[in-house]
């Protein structure tokens, strides 16, 4: 079966610019997660969707981050404007039952 | 509230010697527990999972973990380390609350010495 797809794999931007990441979960997986992994740390949940509804976005910096999952399949995560501290790997995951499947991640560097 | 604590941020072992990566959890519910591995510049891969069946769980690449409720622990072990085991390991607790929520530990970096 195809895995979780993410694009782009790498992105370099300057601070105050905008950036968007895309995720396509495994077919049939209703739950989709976006995680932020800063170098040397464990993944931190940014937002969790169940179909096209938000389950948990308590750790999403809503003044600059936004995410949507239209039609309950693909999802996009946007940062506007980016800050230096947003440099991290952004991981998308989907789940069916009690198991997470991760995409390869998008490595964001903010200069 | 649910949480997971990985007791060592770095572990170094010699090739061929046993590996022990420690994890303690806190959960108000009966948890599911996972170990994930992340090799440099690679994605997160599931090593093994505990979901209230057998307390000794066997995973891929010779790893196993034992769920000990009395000690709230879920330590990861391997009898003999291989150079390819060098990676970052994450202990994860999951609790079903409508949908599953997954909470990651801070990670343990395993170094394998030749």
Short mmCIF file of C-alpha atoms in Angstrom, two decimals:
data_model
loop_
_atom_site.label_atom_id
_atom_site.label_comp_id
_atom_site.label_asym_id
_atom_site.label_seq_id
_atom_site.Cartn_x
_atom_site.Cartn_y
_atom_site.Cartn_z
CA UNK A 1 0.00 0.00 0.00
CA UNK A 2 1.16 3.55 -0.66
CA UNK A 3 2.45 5.43 2.37
CA UNK A 4 1.87 8.95 3.58
CA UNK A 5 3.10 11.42 0.98
CA UNK A 6 4.47 14.86 1.77
CA UNK A 7 5.84 17.68 -0.34
CA UNK A 8 8.09 19.45 -0.64
CA UNK A 9 10.83 17.46 1.09
CA UNK A 10 12.96 20.54 1.70
CA UNK A 11 12.21 24.27 1.83
CA UNK A 12 14.43 27.24 2.56
CA UNK A 13 12.80 30.63 3.09
CA UNK A 14 13.64 33.93 4.72
CA UNK A 15 11.93 35.10 7.87
CA UNK A 16 8.61 36.84 7.37
CA UNK A 17 7.96 34.86 4.19
CA UNK A 18 5.11 32.40 3.81
CA UNK A 19 5.33 28.67 3.23
CA UNK A 20 2.90 25.81 2.70
CA UNK A 21 3.28 22.07 3.12
CA UNK A 22 1.11 19.38 1.62
CA UNK A 23 0.19 15.93 2.90
CA UNK A 24 -1.68 13.04 1.34
CA UNK A 25 -2.50 10.38 3.95
CA UNK A 26 -2.92 6.67 3.37
CA UNK A 27 -6.20 5.97 1.62
CA UNK A 28 -9.02 5.34 4.07
CA UNK A 29 -7.25 6.80 7.10
CA UNK A 30 -9.70 9.16 8.75
CA UNK A 31 -7.29 10.71 11.25
CA UNK A 32 -4.47 13.00 10.13
CA UNK A 33 -1.81 14.64 12.28
CA UNK A 34 0.73 17.38 11.76
CA UNK A 35 3.78 17.28 14.00
CA UNK A 36 6.67 19.71 14.38
CA UNK A 37 10.06 18.18 15.20
CA UNK A 38 12.74 20.66 16.16
CA UNK A 39 16.30 19.36 15.93
CA UNK A 40 17.15 17.25 18.97
CA UNK A 41 13.57 17.04 20.23
CA UNK A 42 10.65 14.65 19.92
CA UNK A 43 7.75 15.38 17.59
CA UNK A 44 5.21 17.83 18.97
CA UNK A 45 1.60 17.64 17.84
CA UNK A 46 0.45 20.79 16.07
CA UNK A 47 -2.99 19.75 14.88
CA UNK A 48 -5.11 16.61 14.59
CA UNK A 49 -7.98 16.12 12.14
CA UNK A 50 -10.72 13.53 12.14
CA UNK A 51 -12.01 13.51 8.56
CA UNK A 52 -12.27 17.26 7.83
CA UNK A 53 -12.88 18.35 11.41
CA UNK A 54 -10.27 19.57 13.89
CA UNK A 55 -9.91 17.34 16.97
CA UNK A 56 -7.00 19.10 18.67
CA UNK A 57 -5.17 22.27 17.73
CA UNK A 58 -4.24 23.37 21.22
CA UNK A 59 -0.52 23.60 20.41
CA UNK A 60 -0.89 25.28 17.02
CA UNK A 61 0.42 28.89 17.06
CA UNK A 62 -2.70 30.26 15.47
CA UNK A 63 -1.34 33.73 14.92
CA UNK A 64 0.93 32.38 12.21
CA UNK A 65 0.07 28.74 11.54
CA UNK A 66 -3.04 27.45 9.80
CA UNK A 67 -4.09 24.06 8.51
CA UNK A 68 -6.97 22.65 6.60
CA UNK A 69 -8.18 19.31 5.41
CA UNK A 70 -10.80 19.98 2.83
CA UNK A 71 -12.86 16.95 1.78
CA UNK A 72 -11.27 14.93 4.59
CA UNK A 73 -8.34 13.64 2.53
CA UNK A 74 -5.34 15.87 1.67
CA UNK A 75 -4.16 18.49 4.11
CA UNK A 76 -2.09 21.65 3.91
CA UNK A 77 -0.19 23.38 6.70
CA UNK A 78 0.73 27.03 6.22
CA UNK A 79 3.04 29.37 8.08
CA UNK A 80 2.62 33.09 7.55
CA UNK A 81 4.87 34.88 8.42
CA UNK A 82 7.68 32.48 9.25
CA UNK A 83 10.07 33.05 12.15
CA UNK A 84 13.56 31.70 12.69
CA UNK A 85 12.28 29.36 15.41
CA UNK A 86 9.98 27.66 12.89
CA UNK A 87 13.00 25.85 11.44
CA UNK A 88 12.11 22.20 11.94
CA UNK A 89 10.93 19.05 10.24
CA UNK A 90 7.18 19.02 9.72
CA UNK A 91 5.80 15.51 9.86
CA UNK A 92 2.44 14.39 8.62
CA UNK A 93 0.96 11.15 9.90
CA UNK A 94 -2.27 9.27 9.46
CA UNK A 95 -3.83 6.52 11.48
CA UNK A 96 -6.38 3.77 11.34
CA UNK A 97 -6.96 2.44 14.82
CA UNK A 98 -4.03 2.46 17.20
CA UNK A 99 -1.13 2.88 14.84
CA UNK A 100 0.51 5.95 13.33
CA UNK A 101 2.00 5.96 9.85
CA UNK A 102 4.42 8.78 9.16
CA UNK A 103 5.37 10.55 5.99
CA UNK A 104 9.02 11.40 5.23
CA UNK A 105 8.62 14.97 6.51
CA UNK A 106 9.39 18.41 5.15
CA UNK A 107 12.57 20.04 6.42
CA UNK A 108 12.04 23.80 6.74
CA UNK A 109 14.95 26.17 7.16
CA UNK A 110 14.12 29.79 7.95
CA UNK A 111 17.01 32.21 7.39
CA UNK B 1 -2.96 13.51 31.95
CA UNK B 2 -0.82 11.23 29.84
CA UNK B 3 2.92 11.60 29.55
CA UNK B 4 6.02 9.61 28.74
CA UNK B 5 9.53 10.04 30.09
CA UNK B 6 12.62 8.66 28.42
CA UNK B 7 15.18 8.45 31.15
CA UNK B 8 18.32 8.72 29.02
CA UNK B 9 18.90 11.24 26.27
CA UNK B 10 22.01 9.39 25.04
CA UNK B 11 23.05 5.73 25.32
CA UNK B 12 26.32 4.28 24.04
CA UNK B 13 26.95 0.55 23.71
CA UNK B 14 29.58 -1.57 22.03
CA UNK B 15 28.60 -3.65 19.04
CA UNK B 16 27.45 -7.09 20.16
CA UNK B 17 26.46 -5.99 23.68
CA UNK B 18 22.91 -5.64 25.01
CA UNK B 19 20.81 -2.51 24.51
CA UNK B 20 18.48 -1.06 27.14
CA UNK B 21 16.49 2.11 26.43
CA UNK B 22 14.29 3.16 29.33
CA UNK B 23 10.79 4.58 29.18
CA UNK B 24 8.28 5.36 31.93
CA UNK B 25 4.72 6.43 31.25
CA UNK B 26 1.88 8.10 33.07
CA UNK B 27 -1.68 7.45 32.06
CA UNK B 28 -5.07 7.61 33.68
CA UNK B 29 -6.34 5.00 31.25
CA UNK B 30 -5.09 1.69 29.98
CA UNK B 31 -2.51 2.90 27.50
CA UNK B 32 -1.18 1.73 24.20
CA UNK B 33 2.58 2.08 24.04
CA UNK B 34 4.91 2.21 21.08
CA UNK B 35 8.56 2.48 20.24
CA UNK B 36 9.55 4.30 17.04
CA UNK B 37 13.01 4.56 15.52
CA UNK B 38 14.32 7.42 13.42
CA UNK B 39 17.53 6.98 11.47
CA UNK B 40 19.36 10.13 10.34
CA UNK B 41 17.42 11.93 7.62
CA UNK B 42 14.84 9.15 7.53
CA UNK B 43 11.21 8.95 8.56
CA UNK B 44 9.84 7.50 11.78
CA UNK B 45 9.43 3.73 11.70
CA UNK B 46 7.39 1.66 14.11
CA UNK B 47 9.51 -0.86 16.03
CA UNK B 48 6.82 -2.42 18.17
CA UNK B 49 3.57 -1.73 19.98
CA UNK B 50 1.77 -2.83 23.13
CA UNK B 51 -2.02 -2.76 23.08
CA UNK B 52 -3.08 -4.75 26.18
CA UNK B 53 -2.31 -8.21 24.86
CA UNK B 54 0.93 -10.00 25.84
CA UNK B 55 3.13 -7.92 28.12
CA UNK B 56 6.32 -8.96 26.31
CA UNK B 57 6.20 -7.51 22.84
CA UNK B 58 8.53 -8.50 20.05
CA UNK B 59 9.31 -6.05 17.29
CA UNK B 60 11.41 -5.77 14.20
CA UNK B 61 15.19 -6.12 14.01
CA UNK B 62 15.40 -8.18 17.20
CA UNK B 63 14.01 -5.53 19.55
CA UNK B 64 11.51 -6.29 22.27
CA UNK B 65 9.86 -4.43 25.11
CA UNK B 66 8.11 -5.47 28.29
CA UNK B 67 5.09 -3.68 29.68
CA UNK B 68 5.26 -3.54 33.49
CA UNK B 69 2.16 -1.94 34.91
CA UNK B 70 3.44 -1.99 38.50
CA UNK B 71 6.49 0.00 37.46
CA UNK B 72 4.72 2.03 34.73
CA UNK B 73 7.58 1.13 32.45
CA UNK B 74 8.00 0.01 28.86
CA UNK B 75 11.73 -0.43 28.39
CA UNK B 76 13.16 -1.38 24.98
CA UNK B 77 15.83 -4.08 24.80
CA UNK B 78 17.92 -5.95 22.29
CA UNK B 79 20.32 -8.78 23.17
CA UNK B 80 23.09 -7.75 20.80
CA UNK B 81 23.58 -4.31 19.26
CA UNK B 82 24.43 -3.88 15.61
CA UNK B 83 26.03 -0.86 14.02
CA UNK B 84 22.84 -0.28 12.04
CA UNK B 85 20.91 0.21 15.30
CA UNK B 86 22.47 3.64 15.77
CA UNK B 87 19.51 6.01 15.63
CA UNK B 88 17.07 8.06 17.69
CA UNK B 89 14.41 6.09 19.55
CA UNK B 90 11.08 7.49 20.72
CA UNK B 91 8.72 6.02 23.27
CA UNK B 92 5.10 6.97 22.60
CA UNK B 93 1.94 6.66 24.69
CA UNK B 94 -1.47 6.69 23.12
CA UNK B 95 -4.84 7.03 24.74
CA UNK B 96 -8.12 6.70 22.94
CA UNK B 97 -10.29 9.75 23.55
CA UNK B 98 -12.65 9.81 20.64
CA UNK B 99 -9.70 9.43 18.35
CA UNK B 100 -6.23 8.36 19.37
CA UNK B 101 -3.84 10.96 20.78
CA UNK B 102 -0.14 10.17 20.64
CA UNK B 103 2.36 11.72 23.01
CA UNK B 104 6.06 11.39 22.23
CA UNK B 105 8.96 11.20 24.62
CA UNK B 106 11.98 13.41 24.09
CA UNK B 107 13.97 10.63 22.48
CA UNK B 108 17.08 8.57 23.22
CA UNK B 109 19.99 8.72 20.84
CA UNK B 110 21.67 5.32 20.61
CA UNK B 111 25.31 5.22 19.63
CA UNK B 112 26.91 1.87 18.76
CA UNK B 113 30.67 1.66 19.09
CA UNK B 114 32.75 -0.67 16.93
#
